[in-house]
CSV table of C-alpha atoms in Angstrom, one decimal:
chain,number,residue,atom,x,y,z
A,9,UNK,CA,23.1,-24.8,-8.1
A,10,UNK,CA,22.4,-21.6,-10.6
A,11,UNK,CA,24.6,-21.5,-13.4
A,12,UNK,CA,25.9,-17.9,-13.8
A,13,UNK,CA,27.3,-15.7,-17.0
A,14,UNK,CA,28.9,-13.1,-15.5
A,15,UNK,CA,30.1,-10.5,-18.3
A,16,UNK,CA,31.1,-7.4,-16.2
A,17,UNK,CA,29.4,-5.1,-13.6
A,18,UNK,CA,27.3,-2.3,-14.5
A,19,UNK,CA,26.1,1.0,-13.0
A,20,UNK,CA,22.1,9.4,-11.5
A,21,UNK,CA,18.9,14.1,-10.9
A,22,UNK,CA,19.1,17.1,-11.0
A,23,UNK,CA,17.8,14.9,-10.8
A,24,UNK,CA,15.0,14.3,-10.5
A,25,UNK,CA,13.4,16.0,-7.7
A,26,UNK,CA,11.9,18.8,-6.8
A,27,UNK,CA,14.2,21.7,-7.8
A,28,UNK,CA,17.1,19.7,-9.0
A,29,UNK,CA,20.4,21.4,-9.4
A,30,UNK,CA,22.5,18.9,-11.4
A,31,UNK,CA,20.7,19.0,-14.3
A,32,UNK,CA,23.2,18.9,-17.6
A,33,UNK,CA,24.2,15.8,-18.3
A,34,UNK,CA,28.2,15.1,-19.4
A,35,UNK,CA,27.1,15.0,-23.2
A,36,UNK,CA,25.0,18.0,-23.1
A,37,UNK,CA,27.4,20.0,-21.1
A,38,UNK,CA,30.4,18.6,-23.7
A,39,UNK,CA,27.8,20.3,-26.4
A,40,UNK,CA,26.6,23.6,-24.9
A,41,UNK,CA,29.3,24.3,-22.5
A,42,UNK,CA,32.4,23.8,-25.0
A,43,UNK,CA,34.2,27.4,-25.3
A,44,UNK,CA,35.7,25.8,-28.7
A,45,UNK,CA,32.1,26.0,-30.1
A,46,UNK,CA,30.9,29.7,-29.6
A,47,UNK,CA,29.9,30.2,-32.8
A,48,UNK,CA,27.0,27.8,-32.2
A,49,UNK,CA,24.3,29.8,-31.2
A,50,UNK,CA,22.9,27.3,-28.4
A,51,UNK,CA,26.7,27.4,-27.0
A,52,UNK,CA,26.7,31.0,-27.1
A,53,UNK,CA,23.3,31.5,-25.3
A,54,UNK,CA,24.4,29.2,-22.6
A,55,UNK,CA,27.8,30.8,-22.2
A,56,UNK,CA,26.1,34.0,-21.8
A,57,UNK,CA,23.6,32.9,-19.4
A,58,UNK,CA,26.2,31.2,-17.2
A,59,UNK,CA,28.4,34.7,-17.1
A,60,UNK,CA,25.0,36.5,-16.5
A,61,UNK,CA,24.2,34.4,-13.4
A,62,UNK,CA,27.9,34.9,-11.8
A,63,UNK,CA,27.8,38.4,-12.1
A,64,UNK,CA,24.4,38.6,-10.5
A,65,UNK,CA,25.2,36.1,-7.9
A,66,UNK,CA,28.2,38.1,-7.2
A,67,UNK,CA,26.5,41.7,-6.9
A,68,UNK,CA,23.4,40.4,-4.7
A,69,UNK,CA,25.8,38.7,-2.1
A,70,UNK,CA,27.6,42.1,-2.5
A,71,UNK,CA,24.3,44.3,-2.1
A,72,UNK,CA,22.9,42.0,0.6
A,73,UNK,CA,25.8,42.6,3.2
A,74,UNK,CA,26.2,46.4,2.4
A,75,UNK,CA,22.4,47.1,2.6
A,76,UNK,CA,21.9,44.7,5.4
A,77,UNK,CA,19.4,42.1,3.7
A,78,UNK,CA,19.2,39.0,4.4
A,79,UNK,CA,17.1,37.7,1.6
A,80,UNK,CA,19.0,38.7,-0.8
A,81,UNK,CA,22.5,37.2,0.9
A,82,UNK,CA,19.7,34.5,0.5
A,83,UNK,CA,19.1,34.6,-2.8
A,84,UNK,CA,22.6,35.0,-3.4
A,85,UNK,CA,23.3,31.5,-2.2
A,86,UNK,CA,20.8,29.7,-4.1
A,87,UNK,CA,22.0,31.5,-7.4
A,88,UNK,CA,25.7,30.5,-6.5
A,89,UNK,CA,24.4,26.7,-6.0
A,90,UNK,CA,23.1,26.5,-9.4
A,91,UNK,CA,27.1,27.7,-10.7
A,92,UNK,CA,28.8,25.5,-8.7
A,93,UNK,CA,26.6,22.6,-9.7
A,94,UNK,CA,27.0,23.2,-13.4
A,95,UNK,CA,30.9,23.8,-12.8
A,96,UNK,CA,30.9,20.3,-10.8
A,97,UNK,CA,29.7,18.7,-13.5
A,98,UNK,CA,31.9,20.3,-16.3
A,99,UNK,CA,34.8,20.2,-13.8
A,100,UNK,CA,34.0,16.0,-13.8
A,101,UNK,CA,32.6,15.4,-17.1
A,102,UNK,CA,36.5,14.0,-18.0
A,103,UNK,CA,36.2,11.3,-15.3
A,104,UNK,CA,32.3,10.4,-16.3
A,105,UNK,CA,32.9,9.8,-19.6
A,106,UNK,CA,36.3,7.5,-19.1
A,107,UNK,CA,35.6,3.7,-19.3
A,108,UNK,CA,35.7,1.3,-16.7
A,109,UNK,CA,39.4,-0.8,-15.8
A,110,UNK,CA,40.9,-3.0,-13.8
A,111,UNK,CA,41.2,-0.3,-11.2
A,112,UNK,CA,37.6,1.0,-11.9
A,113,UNK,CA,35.3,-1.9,-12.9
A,114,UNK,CA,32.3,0.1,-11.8
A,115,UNK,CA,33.5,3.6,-13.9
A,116,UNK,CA,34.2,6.9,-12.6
A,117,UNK,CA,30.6,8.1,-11.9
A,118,UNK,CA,30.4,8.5,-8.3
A,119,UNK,CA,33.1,11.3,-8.7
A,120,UNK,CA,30.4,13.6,-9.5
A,121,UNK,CA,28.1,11.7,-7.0
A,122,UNK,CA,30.6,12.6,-4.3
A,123,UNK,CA,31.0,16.3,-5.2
A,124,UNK,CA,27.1,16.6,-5.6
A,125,UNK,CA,27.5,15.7,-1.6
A,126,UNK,CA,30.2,18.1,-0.7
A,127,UNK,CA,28.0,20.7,-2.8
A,128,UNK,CA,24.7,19.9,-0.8
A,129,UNK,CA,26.1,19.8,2.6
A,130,UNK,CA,27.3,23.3,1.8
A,131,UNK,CA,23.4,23.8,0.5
A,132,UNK,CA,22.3,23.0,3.6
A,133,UNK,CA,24.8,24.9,6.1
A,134,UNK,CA,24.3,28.1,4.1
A,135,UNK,CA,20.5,27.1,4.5
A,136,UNK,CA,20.4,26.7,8.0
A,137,UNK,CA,23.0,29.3,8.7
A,138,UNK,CA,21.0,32.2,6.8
A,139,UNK,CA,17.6,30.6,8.6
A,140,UNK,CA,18.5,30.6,11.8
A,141,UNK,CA,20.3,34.4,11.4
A,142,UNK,CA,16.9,35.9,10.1
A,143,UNK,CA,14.5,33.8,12.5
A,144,UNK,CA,16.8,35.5,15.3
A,145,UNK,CA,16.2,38.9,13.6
A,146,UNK,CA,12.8,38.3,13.7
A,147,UNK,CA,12.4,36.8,17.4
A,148,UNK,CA,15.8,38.5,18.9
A,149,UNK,CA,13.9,42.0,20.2
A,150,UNK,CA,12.0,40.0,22.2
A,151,UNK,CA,14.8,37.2,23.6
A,152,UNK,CA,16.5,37.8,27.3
A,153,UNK,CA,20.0,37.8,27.3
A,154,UNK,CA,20.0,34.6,29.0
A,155,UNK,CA,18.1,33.0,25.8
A,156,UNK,CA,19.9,34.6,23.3
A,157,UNK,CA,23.3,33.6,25.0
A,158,UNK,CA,21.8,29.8,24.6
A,159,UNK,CA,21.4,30.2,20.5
A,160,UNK,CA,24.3,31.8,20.2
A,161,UNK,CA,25.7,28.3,21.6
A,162,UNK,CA,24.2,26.2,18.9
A,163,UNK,CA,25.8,25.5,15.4
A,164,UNK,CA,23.9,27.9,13.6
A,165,UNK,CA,23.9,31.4,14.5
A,166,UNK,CA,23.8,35.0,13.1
A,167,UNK,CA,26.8,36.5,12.9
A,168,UNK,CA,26.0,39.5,11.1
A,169,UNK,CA,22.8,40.6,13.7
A,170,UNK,CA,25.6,41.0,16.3
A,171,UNK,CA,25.1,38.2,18.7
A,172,UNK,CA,28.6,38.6,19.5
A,173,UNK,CA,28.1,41.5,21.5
A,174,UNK,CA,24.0,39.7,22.7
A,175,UNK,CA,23.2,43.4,24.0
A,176,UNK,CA,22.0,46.5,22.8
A,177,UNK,CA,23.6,46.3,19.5
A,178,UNK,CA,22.0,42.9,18.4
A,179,UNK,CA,18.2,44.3,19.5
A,180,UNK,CA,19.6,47.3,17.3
A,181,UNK,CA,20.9,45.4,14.3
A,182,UNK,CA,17.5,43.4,14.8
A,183,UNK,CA,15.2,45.9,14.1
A,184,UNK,CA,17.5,47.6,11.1
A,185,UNK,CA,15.3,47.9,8.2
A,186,UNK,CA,17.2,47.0,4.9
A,187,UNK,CA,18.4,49.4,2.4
A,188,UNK,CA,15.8,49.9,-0.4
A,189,UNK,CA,18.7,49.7,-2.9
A,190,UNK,CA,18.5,46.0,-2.3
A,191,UNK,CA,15.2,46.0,-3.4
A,192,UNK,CA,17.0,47.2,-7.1
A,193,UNK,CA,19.4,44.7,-7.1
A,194,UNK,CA,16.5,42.2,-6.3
A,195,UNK,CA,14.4,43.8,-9.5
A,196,UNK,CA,17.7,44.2,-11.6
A,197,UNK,CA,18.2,40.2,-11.2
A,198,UNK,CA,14.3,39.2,-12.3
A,199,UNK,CA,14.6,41.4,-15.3
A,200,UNK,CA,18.4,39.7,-16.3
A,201,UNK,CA,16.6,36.4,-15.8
A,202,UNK,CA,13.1,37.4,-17.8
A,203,UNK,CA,15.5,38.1,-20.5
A,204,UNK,CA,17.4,34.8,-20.4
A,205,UNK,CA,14.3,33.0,-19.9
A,206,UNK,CA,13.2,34.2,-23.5
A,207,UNK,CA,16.3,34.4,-25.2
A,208,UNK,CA,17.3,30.8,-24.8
A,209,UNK,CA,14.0,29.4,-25.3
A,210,UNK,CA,14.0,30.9,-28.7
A,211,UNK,CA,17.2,29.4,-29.5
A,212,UNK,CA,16.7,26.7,-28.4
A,213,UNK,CA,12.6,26.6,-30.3
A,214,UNK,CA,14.9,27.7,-33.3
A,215,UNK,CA,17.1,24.5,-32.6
A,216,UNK,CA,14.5,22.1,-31.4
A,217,UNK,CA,16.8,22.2,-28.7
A,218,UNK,CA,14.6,20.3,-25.2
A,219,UNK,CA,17.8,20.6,-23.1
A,220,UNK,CA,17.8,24.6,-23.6
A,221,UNK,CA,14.2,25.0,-23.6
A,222,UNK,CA,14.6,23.1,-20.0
A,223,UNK,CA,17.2,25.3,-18.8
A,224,UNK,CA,15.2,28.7,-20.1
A,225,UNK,CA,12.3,27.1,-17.3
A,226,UNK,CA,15.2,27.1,-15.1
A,227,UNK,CA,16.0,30.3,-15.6
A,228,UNK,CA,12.6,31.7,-14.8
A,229,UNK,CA,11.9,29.4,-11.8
A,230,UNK,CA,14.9,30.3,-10.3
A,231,UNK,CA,13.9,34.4,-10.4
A,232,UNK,CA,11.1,33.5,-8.0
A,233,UNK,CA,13.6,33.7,-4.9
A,234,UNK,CA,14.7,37.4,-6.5
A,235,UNK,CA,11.0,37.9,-6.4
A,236,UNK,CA,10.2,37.2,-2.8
A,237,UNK,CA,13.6,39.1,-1.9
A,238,UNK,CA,12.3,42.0,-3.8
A,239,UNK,CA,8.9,41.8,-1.8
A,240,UNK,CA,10.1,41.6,1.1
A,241,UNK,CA,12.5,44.6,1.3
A,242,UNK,CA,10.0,47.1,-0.6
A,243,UNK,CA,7.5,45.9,1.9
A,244,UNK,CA,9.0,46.4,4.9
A,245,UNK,CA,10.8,49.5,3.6
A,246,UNK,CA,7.6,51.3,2.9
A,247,UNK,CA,5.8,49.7,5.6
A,248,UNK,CA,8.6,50.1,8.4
A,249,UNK,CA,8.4,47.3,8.8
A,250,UNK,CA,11.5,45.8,10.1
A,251,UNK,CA,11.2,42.3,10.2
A,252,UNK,CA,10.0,42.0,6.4
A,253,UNK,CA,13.4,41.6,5.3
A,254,UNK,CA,13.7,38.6,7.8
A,255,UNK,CA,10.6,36.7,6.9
A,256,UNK,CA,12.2,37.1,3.1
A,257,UNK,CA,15.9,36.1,4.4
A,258,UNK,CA,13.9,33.0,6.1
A,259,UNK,CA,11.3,31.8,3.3
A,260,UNK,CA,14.4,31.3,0.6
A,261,UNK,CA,16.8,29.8,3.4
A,262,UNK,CA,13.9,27.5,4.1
A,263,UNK,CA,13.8,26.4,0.0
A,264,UNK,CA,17.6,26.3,-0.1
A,265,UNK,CA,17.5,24.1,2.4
A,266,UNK,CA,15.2,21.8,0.9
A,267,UNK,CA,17.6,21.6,-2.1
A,268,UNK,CA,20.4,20.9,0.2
A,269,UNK,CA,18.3,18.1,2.0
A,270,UNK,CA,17.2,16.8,-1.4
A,271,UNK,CA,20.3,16.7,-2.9
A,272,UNK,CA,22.6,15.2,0.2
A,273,UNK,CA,20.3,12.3,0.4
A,274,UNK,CA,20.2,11.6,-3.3
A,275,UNK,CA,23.8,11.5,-3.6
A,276,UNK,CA,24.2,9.7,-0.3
A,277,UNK,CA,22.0,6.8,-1.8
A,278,UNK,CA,23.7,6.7,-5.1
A,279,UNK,CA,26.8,6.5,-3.0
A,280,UNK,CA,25.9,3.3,-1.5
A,281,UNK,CA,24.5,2.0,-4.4
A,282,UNK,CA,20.5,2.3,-3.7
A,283,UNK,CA,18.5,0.8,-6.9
A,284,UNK,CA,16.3,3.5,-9.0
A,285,UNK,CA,13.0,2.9,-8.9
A,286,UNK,CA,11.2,0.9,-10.8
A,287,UNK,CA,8.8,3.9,-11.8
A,288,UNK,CA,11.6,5.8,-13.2
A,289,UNK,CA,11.3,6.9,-16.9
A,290,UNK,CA,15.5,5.3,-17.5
A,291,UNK,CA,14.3,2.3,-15.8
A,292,UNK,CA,11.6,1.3,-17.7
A,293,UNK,CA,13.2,2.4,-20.9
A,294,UNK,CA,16.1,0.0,-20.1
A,295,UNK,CA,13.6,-2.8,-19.4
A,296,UNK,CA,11.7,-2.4,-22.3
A,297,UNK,CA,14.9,-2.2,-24.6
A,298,UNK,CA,15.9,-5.9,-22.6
A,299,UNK,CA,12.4,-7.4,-23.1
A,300,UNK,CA,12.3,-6.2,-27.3
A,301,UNK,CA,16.1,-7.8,-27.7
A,302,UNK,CA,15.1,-11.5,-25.6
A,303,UNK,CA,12.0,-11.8,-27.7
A,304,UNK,CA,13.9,-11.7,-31.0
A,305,UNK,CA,16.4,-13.9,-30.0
A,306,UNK,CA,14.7,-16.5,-27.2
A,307,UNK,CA,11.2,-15.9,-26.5
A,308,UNK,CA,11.6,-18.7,-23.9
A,309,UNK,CA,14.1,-16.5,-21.7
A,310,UNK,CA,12.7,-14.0,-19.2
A,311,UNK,CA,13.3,-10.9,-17.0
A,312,UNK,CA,14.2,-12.3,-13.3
A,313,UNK,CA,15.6,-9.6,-11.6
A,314,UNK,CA,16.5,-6.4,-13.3
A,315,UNK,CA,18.7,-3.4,-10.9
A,316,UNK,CA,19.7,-0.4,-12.5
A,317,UNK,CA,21.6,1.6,-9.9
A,318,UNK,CA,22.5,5.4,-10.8
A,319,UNK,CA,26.1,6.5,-10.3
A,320,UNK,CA,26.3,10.0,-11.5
A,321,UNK,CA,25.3,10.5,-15.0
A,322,UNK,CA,26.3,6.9,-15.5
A,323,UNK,CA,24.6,3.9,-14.4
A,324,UNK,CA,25.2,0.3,-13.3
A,325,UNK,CA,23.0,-2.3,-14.6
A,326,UNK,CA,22.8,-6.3,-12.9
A,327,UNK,CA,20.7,-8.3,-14.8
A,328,UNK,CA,19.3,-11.8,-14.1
A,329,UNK,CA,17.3,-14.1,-16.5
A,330,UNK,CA,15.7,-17.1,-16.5
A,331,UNK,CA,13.0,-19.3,-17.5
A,332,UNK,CA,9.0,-19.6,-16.5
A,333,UNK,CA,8.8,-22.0,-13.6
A,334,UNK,CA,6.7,-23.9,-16.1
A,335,UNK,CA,9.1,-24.1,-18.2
A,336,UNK,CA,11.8,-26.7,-16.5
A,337,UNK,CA,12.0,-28.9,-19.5
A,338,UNK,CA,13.5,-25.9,-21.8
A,339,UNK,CA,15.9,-24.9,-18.3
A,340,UNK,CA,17.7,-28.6,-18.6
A,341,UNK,CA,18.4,-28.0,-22.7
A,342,UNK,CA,20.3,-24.3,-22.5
A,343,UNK,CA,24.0,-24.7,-22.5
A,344,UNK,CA,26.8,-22.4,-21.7
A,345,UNK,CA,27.4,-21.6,-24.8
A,346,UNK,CA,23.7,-20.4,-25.5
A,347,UNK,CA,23.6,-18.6,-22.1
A,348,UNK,CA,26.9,-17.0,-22.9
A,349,UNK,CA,26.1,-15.6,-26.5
A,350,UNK,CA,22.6,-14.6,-25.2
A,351,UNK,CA,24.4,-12.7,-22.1
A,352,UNK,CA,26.9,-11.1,-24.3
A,353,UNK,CA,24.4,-9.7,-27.0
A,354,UNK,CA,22.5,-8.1,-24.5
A,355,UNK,CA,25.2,-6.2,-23.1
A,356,UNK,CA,26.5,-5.1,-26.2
A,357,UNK,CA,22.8,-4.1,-27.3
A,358,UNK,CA,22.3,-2.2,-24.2
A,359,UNK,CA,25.6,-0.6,-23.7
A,360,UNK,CA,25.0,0.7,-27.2
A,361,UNK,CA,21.8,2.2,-27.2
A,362,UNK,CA,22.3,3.2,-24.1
A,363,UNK,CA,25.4,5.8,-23.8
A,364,UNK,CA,25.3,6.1,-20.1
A,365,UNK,CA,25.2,2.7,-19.3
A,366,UNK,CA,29.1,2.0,-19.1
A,367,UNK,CA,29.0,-1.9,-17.5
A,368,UNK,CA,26.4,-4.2,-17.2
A,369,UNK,CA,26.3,-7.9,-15.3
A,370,UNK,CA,24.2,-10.5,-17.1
A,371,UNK,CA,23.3,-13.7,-14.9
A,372,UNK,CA,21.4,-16.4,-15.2
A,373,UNK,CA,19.6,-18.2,-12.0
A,374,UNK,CA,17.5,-21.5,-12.0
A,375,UNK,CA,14.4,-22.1,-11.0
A,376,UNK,CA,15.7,-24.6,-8.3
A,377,UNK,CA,17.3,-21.4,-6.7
A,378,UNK,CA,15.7,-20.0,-4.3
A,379,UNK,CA,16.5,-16.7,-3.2
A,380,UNK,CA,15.3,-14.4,-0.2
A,381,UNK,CA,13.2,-11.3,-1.4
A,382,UNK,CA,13.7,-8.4,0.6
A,383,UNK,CA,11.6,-6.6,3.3
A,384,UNK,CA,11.0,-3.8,1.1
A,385,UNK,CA,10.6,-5.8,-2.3
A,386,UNK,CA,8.1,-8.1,-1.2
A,387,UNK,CA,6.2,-5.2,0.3
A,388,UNK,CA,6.3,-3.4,-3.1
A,389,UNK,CA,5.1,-6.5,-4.8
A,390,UNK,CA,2.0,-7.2,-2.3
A,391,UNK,CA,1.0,-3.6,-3.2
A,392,UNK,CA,1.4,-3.7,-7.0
A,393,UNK,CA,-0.3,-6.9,-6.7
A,394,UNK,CA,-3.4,-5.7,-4.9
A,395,UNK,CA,-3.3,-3.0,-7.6
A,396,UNK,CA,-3.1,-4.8,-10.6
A,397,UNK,CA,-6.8,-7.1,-8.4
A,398,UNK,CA,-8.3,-4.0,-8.3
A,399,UNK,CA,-7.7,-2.9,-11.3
A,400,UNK,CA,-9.2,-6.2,-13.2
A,401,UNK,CA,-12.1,-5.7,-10.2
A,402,UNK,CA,-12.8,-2.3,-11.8
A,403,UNK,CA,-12.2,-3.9,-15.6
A,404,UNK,CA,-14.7,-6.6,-14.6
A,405,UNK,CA,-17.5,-4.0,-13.3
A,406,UNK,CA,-17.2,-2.3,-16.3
A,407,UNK,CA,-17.6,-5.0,-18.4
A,408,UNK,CA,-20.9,-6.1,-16.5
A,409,UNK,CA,-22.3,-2.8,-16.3
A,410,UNK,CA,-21.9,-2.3,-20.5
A,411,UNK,CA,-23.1,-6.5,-21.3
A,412,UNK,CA,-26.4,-5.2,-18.5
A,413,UNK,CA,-27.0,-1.9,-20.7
A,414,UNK,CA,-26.6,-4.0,-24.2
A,415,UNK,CA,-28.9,-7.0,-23.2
């Protein structure tokens, strides 16, 4: 039987991802999103950049209804994800950052988990909603009534091209070219972000400041949906060309979507507790930290198992040790006591250096154990197994090939 030390239970990006939308953290946004702290010039810049991005969101959704563009209802929606993300997260930074109980052995992370859900499911009905609306603008002049009766029956349809009426009036509203006025808007939103692009990068250049320099790149990447809007509706405004708008209204519906996708499954699999990756930059960084602290105190005590699963900004960390298979004679002389004080230095070490890590479970398994591997982890192990062959093949090569050219 294993003898186990069980000293609690420990447990997000924007992820990490593609265009990842939850990306302050609850002690940067404690930092740069405090109103207390305006003076501070990185607080001030962010502040400013967060008000910026309402009122734009606000007058595109605005300017995309009254001038009849759909990209820019488009790019309305994805600006409006990036403020409800950062309000999520400063709306739950108070439940992140509380320690684990009785109640909550595991923390409060998944409370932002759980909102990053509701927010991408939103994401991805806005997505699908606005897709669907300008592929039908696109397609509906040359639909029969009897087809475009059958979309109109489906979850996601237009209600602004006037399916509701499926005659005249939708071919109508269909081939209604948007108002270049939209096409300011549009512009008036890549210049507001150009300009917070470069102001908070030099702030945060004057404050060696990575988390502002990070979201000035996020300022700027996000202007490339106001960019396509803006093509679009000059394009087929000068080009009558009535469908322009639509193929804009469609190309950012198809990247909000992705965001929503993206997002919905990451949260879904922090939800049920799905380990990161053992590529991922926390992981390693957790596993190193582990490794430096057992070779100072028992170099005879290794890394068995090590999960770190992500809730929210925090994460839960289940840790098993051991020793080498060839090693049984040392296994018989540990004692409780050593097992105990090893356990509970490591999760004080690593709850330390690590200020996300709130709980952490610290076990230790015999060698006479033996314990199913997974599916999926013994399939990742064959393959980094072949790789590390291959690469002592290649290592081996070389070496030949450089001892043939010195002989």
């Amino acid at each position: 039987m294993s003898q186990i030390m069980d000293h609690g239970y420990h447990s997000h990006s924007h992820g990490n991802s593609a265009h990842s939308h939850s990306h302050i953290s609850s002690q940067e946004a404690v930092k740069l999103y405090d109103p207390k702290k305006l003076a501070n010039k990185g607080v001030r810049i962010t502040w400013i950049g967060f008000c910026v991005n309402f009122v734009m969101a606000v007058a595109k959704l605005i300017g995309g209804v009254v001038f009849h563009s759909q990209s820019l209802v488009a790019d309305s929606v994805h600006s409006f994800s990036d403020l409800i993300s950062d309000v999520l997260t400063l709306s739950t930074v108070k439940y992140t950052t509380k320690k684990p109980n009785e109640s909550y052995p595991l923390g409060y992370g998944k409370v932002e988990t759980f909102g990053s859900l509701m927010v991408s499911a939103i994401l991805l009905y806005a997505g699908l909603e606005i897709g669907f609306g300008s592929l039908f603008s696109i397609i509906g002049p040359y639909l029969s009534t009897a087809t475009a009766k059958v979309m109109h029956a489906l979850p996601f349809h237009d209600h602004s091209a006037g399916l509701d009426d499926l005659g005249s009036s939708a071919v109508a509203d269909s081939l209604q070219t948007a108002d270049i006025n939209a096409a300011w808007l549009a512009l008036g939103s890549i210049i507001a972000k150009e300009w917070l692009f470069r102001a908070t990068k030099k702030v945060g250049e004057e404050m060696n400041s990575k988390v502002l320099i990070a979201n000035a790149w996020h300022h700027r990447v996000d202007s490339m949906t106001s960019v396509v809007a803006m093509v679009t509706i000059s394009a087929g405004y000068f080009l009558n060309i009535y469908w322009m708008d639509s193929v804009g209204g469609l190309i950012v519906a198809l990247l909000v979507t992705r965001v929503g996708i993206s997002g919905f499954f990451q949260s879904f699999k922090e939800l049920i507790d799905k380990a990161m990756p053992r590529d991922d930059r926390r992981y390693m960084d957790i596993e190193d930290a582990i490794n430096v602290h057992l070779m100072n105190m028992d170099r005879n005590i290794l890394i068995k198992q090590l999960d770190v699963m992500p809730s929210g900004t925090n994460m839960n960390v289940v840790l098993k040790l051991g020793v080498s298979e060839f090693n049984n004679k040392y296994e018989n002389q540990l004692t409780l006591n050593k097992m105990g004080s090893i356990a509970e230095v490591l999760r004080g070490t690593i709850i330390k250096d690590f200020h996300n890590v709130k709980n952490m479970s610290v076990q230790f398994i015999s060698n006479d154990e033996v314990e199913e591997i997974p599916e999926d982890n013994r399939k990742e192990n064959e393959i980094r197994e072949k790789s590390m062959e291959l690469k002592k093949e290649h290592k081996e090569r070389r070496r030949r090939r450089i001892e043939m050219y010195t002989a």
